Short mmCIF file of C-alpha atoms in Angstrom, two decimals:
data_model
loop_
_atom_site.label_atom_id
_atom_site.label_comp_id
_atom_site.label_asym_id
_atom_site.label_seq_id
_atom_site.Cartn_x
_atom_site.Cartn_y
_atom_site.Cartn_z
CA MET A 527 -21.79 -120.19 78.16
CA THR A 528 -22.85 -123.81 78.52
CA ALA A 529 -21.02 -127.04 77.91
CA PRO A 530 -23.45 -129.94 78.39
CA ALA A 531 -22.05 -133.43 78.64
CA VAL A 532 -23.99 -135.46 76.06
CA ASP A 533 -24.48 -139.21 76.49
CA ARG A 534 -26.41 -140.43 73.44
CA ALA A 535 -26.48 -144.04 74.53
CA GLY A 536 -27.77 -142.99 77.92
CA ALA A 537 -30.42 -140.80 76.30
CA GLN A 538 -31.75 -143.75 74.31
CA SER A 539 -31.77 -146.20 77.22
CA GLY A 540 -33.01 -143.81 79.89
CA ARG A 541 -29.79 -143.94 81.93
CA TRP A 542 -28.63 -141.01 84.00
CA HIS A 543 -26.20 -138.53 82.53
CA ILE A 544 -24.55 -135.48 84.09
CA PRO A 545 -24.86 -132.19 82.18
CA ILE A 546 -22.28 -129.59 83.16
CA THR A 547 -23.16 -125.93 82.84
CA VAL A 548 -20.51 -123.21 83.01
CA GLU A 549 -21.95 -119.79 83.81
CA GLN A 550 -20.07 -116.53 83.89
CA ARG A 551 -20.12 -114.82 87.27
CA ALA A 552 -20.56 -111.12 87.84
CA ALA A 553 -17.32 -109.18 87.67
CA SER A 554 -15.38 -109.76 90.88
CA ARG A 555 -13.60 -107.04 92.79
CA PHE A 556 -9.85 -106.65 92.63
CA LEU A 557 -9.41 -107.50 96.31
CA GLN A 558 -11.38 -110.70 95.81
CA GLN A 559 -9.14 -111.73 92.93
CA LEU A 560 -6.05 -110.85 94.93
CA GLY A 561 -7.27 -112.86 97.91
CA VAL A 562 -7.99 -115.85 95.69
CA ASN A 563 -4.49 -115.66 94.23
CA ILE A 564 -2.95 -115.55 97.71
CA VAL A 565 -4.91 -118.69 98.63
CA ALA A 566 -3.74 -120.26 95.35
CA LEU A 567 -0.12 -119.51 96.28
CA ILE A 568 -0.55 -121.14 99.68
CA LEU A 569 -2.19 -124.15 98.05
CA ALA A 570 0.67 -124.39 95.55
CA PHE A 571 3.27 -124.58 98.30
CA GLY A 572 1.09 -127.13 100.08
CA LEU A 573 1.00 -129.30 96.96
CA GLY A 574 4.75 -128.83 96.65
CA ALA A 575 5.12 -130.14 100.19
CA ILE A 576 3.16 -133.26 99.25
CA LEU A 577 5.45 -133.86 96.28
CA LEU A 578 8.50 -133.46 98.52
CA LEU A 579 7.06 -136.04 100.91
CA MET A 580 6.50 -138.42 98.01
CA ALA A 581 10.15 -137.92 97.01
CA GLY A 582 11.29 -138.81 100.52
CA ASP A 583 12.21 -135.29 101.63
CA ASN A 584 11.01 -133.43 104.70
CA PRO A 585 9.09 -130.42 103.32
CA PHE A 586 9.58 -128.38 106.50
CA ASP A 587 13.36 -128.83 106.31
CA VAL A 588 13.41 -128.08 102.58
CA TYR A 589 11.28 -124.94 102.89
CA ARG A 590 13.30 -123.73 105.87
CA GLU A 591 16.51 -124.22 103.92
CA MET A 592 14.99 -122.44 100.92
CA PHE A 593 14.06 -119.49 103.13
CA ASP A 594 17.56 -119.30 104.65
CA ARG A 595 19.18 -119.50 101.23
CA ALA A 596 17.01 -116.65 99.95
CA PHE A 597 16.93 -114.31 102.95
CA GLY A 598 19.25 -115.72 105.63
CA SER A 599 22.18 -113.37 104.98
CA SER A 600 22.96 -110.11 103.25
CA ARG A 601 24.63 -112.02 100.43
CA ALA A 602 21.61 -114.29 100.01
CA PHE A 603 19.28 -111.30 100.03
CA ARG A 604 21.43 -109.55 97.43
CA GLU A 605 21.26 -112.57 95.13
CA THR A 606 17.49 -112.67 95.56
CA LEU A 607 17.23 -109.01 94.56
CA ARG A 608 19.49 -109.61 91.56
CA SER A 609 17.20 -112.41 90.42
CA THR A 610 14.19 -110.19 91.03
CA THR A 611 15.29 -107.42 88.66
CA PRO A 612 14.91 -109.27 85.32
CA LEU A 613 11.68 -110.91 86.50
CA ILE A 614 10.11 -107.52 87.21
CA LEU A 615 10.93 -106.45 83.67
CA THR A 616 9.82 -109.66 81.94
CA GLY A 617 6.66 -109.62 84.07
CA LEU A 618 5.97 -106.07 82.89
CA ALA A 619 6.68 -107.07 79.29
CA VAL A 620 4.13 -109.88 79.46
CA THR A 621 1.63 -107.67 81.29
CA VAL A 622 1.64 -105.02 78.56
CA CYS A 623 0.89 -107.53 75.81
CA PHE A 624 -1.64 -109.58 77.77
CA ARG A 625 -3.57 -106.45 78.77
CA MET A 626 -4.34 -105.94 75.09
CA GLY A 627 -5.17 -109.58 74.51
CA LEU A 628 -1.94 -110.26 72.62
CA TRP A 629 -0.67 -113.62 73.83
CA SER A 630 3.01 -113.03 73.31
CA ILE A 631 5.31 -115.60 74.88
CA GLY A 632 8.39 -114.09 73.31
CA ALA A 633 9.87 -112.32 76.33
CA GLU A 634 12.62 -114.94 76.47
CA GLY A 635 13.81 -114.20 72.94
CA GLN A 636 13.47 -110.45 73.44
CA LEU A 637 15.53 -110.70 76.63
CA ILE A 638 18.24 -112.55 74.71
CA ALA A 639 18.16 -109.93 71.95
CA GLY A 640 18.50 -107.22 74.58
CA SER A 641 21.45 -109.06 76.12
CA VAL A 642 23.23 -109.25 72.77
CA ALA A 643 22.59 -105.58 71.97
CA GLY A 644 23.41 -104.41 75.50
CA ALA A 645 26.66 -106.39 75.62
CA ALA A 646 27.65 -104.93 72.24
CA ALA A 647 27.03 -101.38 73.48
CA ALA A 648 29.02 -102.06 76.64
CA LEU A 649 31.98 -103.49 74.74
CA VAL A 650 32.03 -100.74 72.10
CA LEU A 651 31.14 -97.64 74.12
CA GLY A 652 31.96 -98.65 77.68
CA PRO A 653 35.72 -98.00 77.61
CA SER A 654 35.28 -94.43 76.39
CA LEU A 655 32.33 -93.35 78.54
CA PRO A 656 31.94 -92.56 82.24
CA ALA A 657 29.88 -95.03 84.25
CA PRO A 658 26.48 -93.24 84.14
CA LEU A 659 26.64 -92.74 80.37
CA ALA A 660 27.90 -96.28 79.78
CA VAL A 661 25.01 -97.74 81.78
CA ALA A 662 22.53 -95.51 79.94
CA ALA A 663 23.98 -96.61 76.60
CA VAL A 664 23.58 -100.28 77.52
CA VAL A 665 19.98 -99.76 78.68
CA ILE A 666 19.05 -97.90 75.48
CA ALA A 667 20.75 -100.47 73.24
CA ALA A 668 19.09 -103.35 75.11
CA ALA A 669 15.67 -101.70 74.80
CA LEU A 670 16.15 -101.14 71.07
CA GLY A 671 17.34 -104.72 70.61
CA GLY A 672 14.34 -106.17 72.42
CA ALA A 673 11.90 -103.88 70.62
CA ALA A 674 13.39 -104.73 67.22
CA TRP A 675 13.13 -108.45 67.95
CA ALA A 676 9.49 -108.04 69.02
CA THR A 677 8.77 -106.22 65.75
CA LEU A 678 9.55 -109.44 63.87
CA ALA A 679 6.39 -110.85 65.43
CA SER A 680 4.26 -107.70 65.65
CA VAL A 681 4.35 -106.72 61.98
CA PRO A 682 3.06 -110.09 60.68
CA ARG A 683 0.45 -110.08 63.45
CA ALA A 684 -0.73 -106.56 62.65
CA LEU A 685 -0.69 -106.84 58.85
CA PHE A 686 -1.54 -110.47 58.18
CA GLY A 687 -3.15 -111.71 61.40
CA THR A 688 -0.55 -114.40 62.06
CA ASP A 689 -0.71 -116.22 65.38
CA GLU A 690 1.56 -114.36 67.80
CA VAL A 691 1.88 -117.43 70.04
CA VAL A 692 3.57 -119.40 67.27
CA THR A 693 5.76 -116.59 65.95
CA THR A 694 6.99 -115.42 69.36
CA LEU A 695 7.68 -118.99 70.46
CA MET A 696 9.71 -119.74 67.34
CA LEU A 697 11.62 -116.46 67.65
CA ASN A 698 12.72 -117.51 71.14
CA PHE A 699 14.64 -120.43 69.64
CA VAL A 700 16.04 -118.28 66.85
CA ALA A 701 17.38 -115.76 69.36
CA LEU A 702 18.90 -118.53 71.46
CA GLY A 703 20.55 -120.03 68.39
CA ILE A 704 22.06 -116.68 67.40
CA MET A 705 23.45 -116.08 70.90
CA ASN A 706 24.93 -119.59 71.03
CA TYR A 707 26.52 -119.07 67.62
CA LEU A 708 28.09 -115.76 68.65
CA ILE A 709 29.85 -117.39 71.60
CA TYR A 710 30.26 -121.07 70.73
CA GLY A 711 30.28 -121.19 66.94
CA SER A 712 32.25 -118.14 65.82
CA VAL A 713 35.00 -115.72 66.75
CA SER A 714 32.58 -112.82 67.06
CA TYR A 715 33.17 -109.53 68.83
CA TRP A 716 31.18 -110.83 71.84
CA ARG A 717 33.49 -113.81 72.39
CA ASP A 718 36.61 -113.66 74.55
CA ARG A 719 39.27 -114.65 72.02
CA THR A 720 41.99 -114.75 74.67
CA ASN A 721 40.26 -117.60 76.46
CA LEU A 722 41.83 -120.81 75.15
CA GLY A 723 39.58 -123.05 77.19
CA PHE A 724 35.81 -123.38 76.99
CA PRO A 725 34.29 -120.56 74.87
CA ALA A 726 33.08 -117.62 76.93
CA GLY A 727 31.84 -114.09 76.42
CA LYS A 728 34.12 -111.07 76.61
CA VAL A 729 33.84 -109.30 79.97
CA ILE A 730 32.29 -105.85 79.68
CA PRO A 731 34.21 -102.79 81.00
CA GLU A 732 33.84 -101.85 84.66
CA SER A 733 32.16 -98.58 83.67
CA ALA A 734 29.20 -100.62 82.37
CA GLN A 735 28.96 -102.92 85.39
CA LEU A 736 26.34 -102.28 88.05
CA ASP A 737 27.91 -102.43 91.49
CA PRO A 738 25.61 -103.01 94.48
CA TYR A 739 24.69 -100.02 96.62
CA PHE A 740 25.08 -100.48 100.39
CA GLY A 741 26.17 -104.04 99.58
CA VAL A 742 22.59 -105.09 98.80
CA PHE A 743 20.97 -103.77 95.60
CA ASP A 744 22.24 -102.32 92.35
CA ALA A 745 20.99 -99.77 89.86
CA GLY A 746 19.25 -102.50 87.87
CA LEU A 747 16.68 -102.89 90.62
CA ILE A 748 16.13 -99.14 90.71
CA ILE A 749 15.63 -99.13 86.93
CA SER A 750 13.10 -101.97 87.12
CA LEU A 751 11.13 -100.33 89.96
CA ALA A 752 11.05 -97.02 88.08
CA LEU A 753 9.80 -98.77 84.94
CA ALA A 754 7.10 -100.58 86.93
CA LEU A 755 5.81 -97.20 88.12
CA ILE A 756 6.07 -95.71 84.61
CA VAL A 757 4.16 -98.62 83.05
CA ALA A 758 1.46 -98.39 85.72
CA LEU A 759 1.02 -94.67 85.08
CA ALA A 760 1.14 -95.13 81.30
CA LEU A 761 -1.61 -97.74 81.38
CA ARG A 762 -3.87 -95.61 83.58
CA ARG A 763 -3.04 -92.00 82.75
CA THR A 764 -2.11 -91.75 79.08
CA VAL A 765 -4.00 -91.85 75.79
CA TRP A 766 -1.87 -94.81 74.72
CA GLY A 767 -2.84 -96.72 77.84
CA TYR A 768 -6.51 -95.89 77.34
CA GLN A 769 -6.39 -97.12 73.76
CA LEU A 770 -4.63 -100.29 74.88
CA ARG A 771 -7.31 -101.01 77.49
CA VAL A 772 -10.14 -100.35 75.03
CA ALA A 773 -8.56 -102.57 72.39
CA GLY A 774 -7.97 -105.26 74.99
CA ASP A 775 -11.59 -105.19 76.19
CA SER A 776 -13.22 -105.04 72.76
CA ARG A 777 -11.61 -104.84 69.34
CA ALA A 778 -14.97 -103.81 67.87
CA ALA A 779 -15.26 -100.90 70.30
CA ALA A 780 -11.70 -99.85 69.51
CA SER A 781 -12.43 -99.85 65.79
CA TYR A 782 -15.63 -97.85 66.35
CA ALA A 783 -13.64 -95.31 68.39
CA GLY A 784 -11.17 -94.87 65.54
CA ILE A 785 -8.27 -96.63 67.27
CA SER A 786 -5.88 -98.15 64.74
CA ALA A 787 -5.42 -101.82 65.59
CA THR A 788 -2.31 -102.05 63.42
CA ARG A 789 -0.56 -99.14 65.11
CA GLN A 790 -1.63 -100.32 68.56
CA ILE A 791 -0.37 -103.88 68.05
CA ILE A 792 3.02 -102.72 66.80
CA SER A 793 3.45 -100.17 69.59
CA VAL A 794 2.43 -102.61 72.32
CA PHE A 795 4.84 -105.24 71.04
CA ALA A 796 7.60 -102.63 70.84
CA VAL A 797 7.09 -101.52 74.45
CA SER A 798 6.90 -105.11 75.62
CA GLY A 799 10.05 -106.03 73.71
CA ALA A 800 11.89 -102.99 75.06
CA LEU A 801 11.07 -103.98 78.65
CA ALA A 802 12.24 -107.55 78.09
CA GLY A 803 15.34 -106.25 76.32
CA ILE A 804 16.22 -104.04 79.29
CA ALA A 805 15.90 -107.15 81.46
CA GLY A 806 18.62 -108.73 79.32
CA GLY A 807 20.77 -105.62 79.50
CA THR A 808 20.58 -105.38 83.30
CA PHE A 809 21.29 -109.11 83.54
CA VAL A 810 24.53 -108.62 81.64
CA MET A 811 25.50 -105.53 83.66
CA SER A 812 24.79 -106.95 87.12
CA ILE A 813 25.05 -110.77 86.99
CA THR A 814 27.05 -112.23 84.09
CA PHE A 815 29.16 -109.17 83.09
CA ALA A 816 29.43 -110.81 79.66
CA LEU A 817 27.27 -112.46 77.02
CA GLU A 818 27.05 -115.91 78.64
CA PRO A 819 24.41 -118.14 77.02
CA ARG A 820 24.40 -120.72 79.80
CA ALA A 821 23.58 -118.07 82.40
CA ILE A 822 21.24 -115.91 80.33
CA ALA A 823 19.05 -118.62 78.78
CA VAL A 824 17.45 -119.74 82.06
CA ASN A 825 13.79 -119.22 81.08
CA LEU A 826 13.45 -115.80 82.70
CA GLY A 827 10.99 -114.82 79.98
CA PHE A 828 8.76 -117.80 80.66
CA VAL A 829 8.87 -117.19 84.42
CA GLY A 830 7.73 -113.66 83.59
CA ILE A 831 4.47 -115.17 82.33
CA VAL A 832 3.92 -116.73 85.77
CA VAL A 833 4.75 -113.39 87.42
CA ALA A 834 2.26 -111.48 85.25
CA ALA A 835 -0.49 -114.07 85.75
CA VAL A 836 -0.16 -114.16 89.54
CA ALA A 837 0.01 -110.34 89.59
CA LEU A 838 -3.35 -110.14 87.76
CA LEU A 839 -1.66 -108.10 85.00
CA LYS A 840 -1.18 -105.21 87.44
CA PRO A 841 2.24 -103.54 86.96
CA LEU A 842 2.73 -102.61 90.61
CA LEU A 843 1.77 -106.10 91.79
CA VAL A 844 4.41 -107.50 89.46
CA VAL A 845 7.10 -106.26 91.87
CA PRO A 846 6.27 -108.41 94.95
CA ILE A 847 5.44 -111.46 92.83
CA ALA A 848 8.76 -111.10 90.98
CA PHE A 849 10.48 -110.90 94.37
CA LEU A 850 8.90 -114.23 95.36
CA MET A 851 9.89 -115.88 92.09
CA GLY A 852 13.34 -114.32 92.30
CA ALA A 853 13.81 -115.92 95.69
CA LEU A 854 12.91 -119.31 94.22
CA LEU A 855 15.35 -118.85 91.33
CA SER A 856 18.21 -117.70 93.55
CA ILE A 857 18.06 -120.80 95.75
CA ALA A 858 17.76 -123.42 93.00
CA PRO A 859 21.52 -123.98 92.40
CA SER A 860 22.26 -124.55 96.11
CA LEU A 861 19.52 -127.11 96.77
CA SER A 862 21.57 -129.97 95.34
CA ILE A 863 24.06 -129.51 98.20
CA PHE A 864 21.37 -130.81 100.54
CA GLY A 865 20.32 -133.70 98.34
CA VAL A 866 17.30 -131.91 96.87
CA SER A 867 16.95 -131.59 93.11
CA PRO A 868 16.92 -127.99 91.78
CA ALA A 869 14.01 -129.14 89.62
CA VAL A 870 11.86 -128.68 92.74
CA VAL A 871 11.86 -124.94 92.01
CA ILE A 872 10.58 -125.50 88.46
CA VAL A 873 7.89 -127.85 89.76
CA ILE A 874 6.74 -125.30 92.35
CA GLN A 875 6.62 -122.57 89.70
CA GLY A 876 4.48 -124.79 87.50
CA ILE A 877 2.15 -125.64 90.37
CA ILE A 878 1.79 -121.94 91.19
CA LEU A 879 0.76 -121.17 87.61
CA LEU A 880 -1.76 -124.04 87.54
CA CYS A 881 -3.27 -123.09 90.90
CA VAL A 882 -3.58 -119.42 89.94
CA ALA A 883 -5.09 -120.29 86.55
CA GLY A 884 -7.60 -122.61 88.22
CA ALA A 885 -8.45 -120.04 90.87
CA GLN A 886 -9.05 -117.34 88.26
CA PHE A 887 -11.30 -119.69 86.30
CA PHE A 888 -13.51 -120.47 89.28
CA ILE A 889 -13.72 -116.85 90.38
CA ARG A 890 -14.94 -115.88 86.90
CA TYR A 891 -17.16 -118.86 86.15
CA ARG A 892 -19.65 -120.97 88.08
CA VAL A 893 -19.81 -124.69 87.31
CA ARG A 894 -23.18 -126.33 87.90
CA ILE A 895 -23.75 -130.08 87.84
CA THR A 896 -27.37 -131.27 87.77
CA ARG A 897 -28.60 -134.81 87.34
CA VAL A 898 -31.37 -135.26 84.80
CA GLU A 899 -33.10 -138.50 83.79
CA VAL A 900 -33.43 -138.24 80.02
CA GLY A 901 -35.73 -141.22 79.67
CA SER A 902 -38.36 -139.70 81.96
CA ARG A 903 -39.44 -137.24 79.28
#
């Protein structure tokens, strides 16, 4: 693939121009890509340090405080793990779609749909069920809610070829609007009608709440780790995973092999939506304990895109990357106490994504710049 820089005026006058050639490299090994991403992460934090200096903050003090706030105590570590759980699931949701070449950015809306469905199941079934069954009911309802919301984008994509980027992005705002309406604009079943102050969600029963084990982690983390292993095995060891990989590598090859693109697109979106929906369900069960729009709509789906990209779309690598991003999210609210804007976390996340994207480009492509005097010919 070449992209020459054309200078017509220079070609007529004999001036120098600089053609740029982009050549695809040979396929790199996984360890090479992983090493490049690690370097990109280090570079991202280095660039973040420069921005902190420009803002008048001491980056060493800020990073040390960030580390203490994320890992300095058992409570801090527990909050980091709680933030990690939904990021593992949204990272897996993005990974499944991206592995097939479906650029879904709808994990945020699917997470919200899962939160709404999971909270409904907890409020309706929770009081009459023992804790294990109540938790299972919430997880199933959240998965179905997320999968159903994803279907709103997958069916038009599979049948009519609509752009999944546009549809999933728009559905994010629709889901957010519905959740806000249920709590702030109506007297719905999800809203706490006894609260005469600012509108809030109805607290779910204790049987549907995930209490931390050993004071550190809750069942939500166990669920997310189990699903990471299941997704990894499904992608590598099942017929469905094989068909997904073939369709992701070459649609023509998939068609030649008799793989139904329509069925594959719908199933991949459904699995992705279910994973994101479970993220919403576990968020309600372990963090908010109610349908709380201000706490749920914190861009966990979009951060999942960063997690999946840094993890090279590898389900098991999603776990440590989600842990890193979860640490960043857990410390954001407390940074303002020390005079540092919580927006620093968002900036660092953005820098990480840019550095990883740039690193992956240069490991896959070689850019050559050669000077040629056009007028000499």
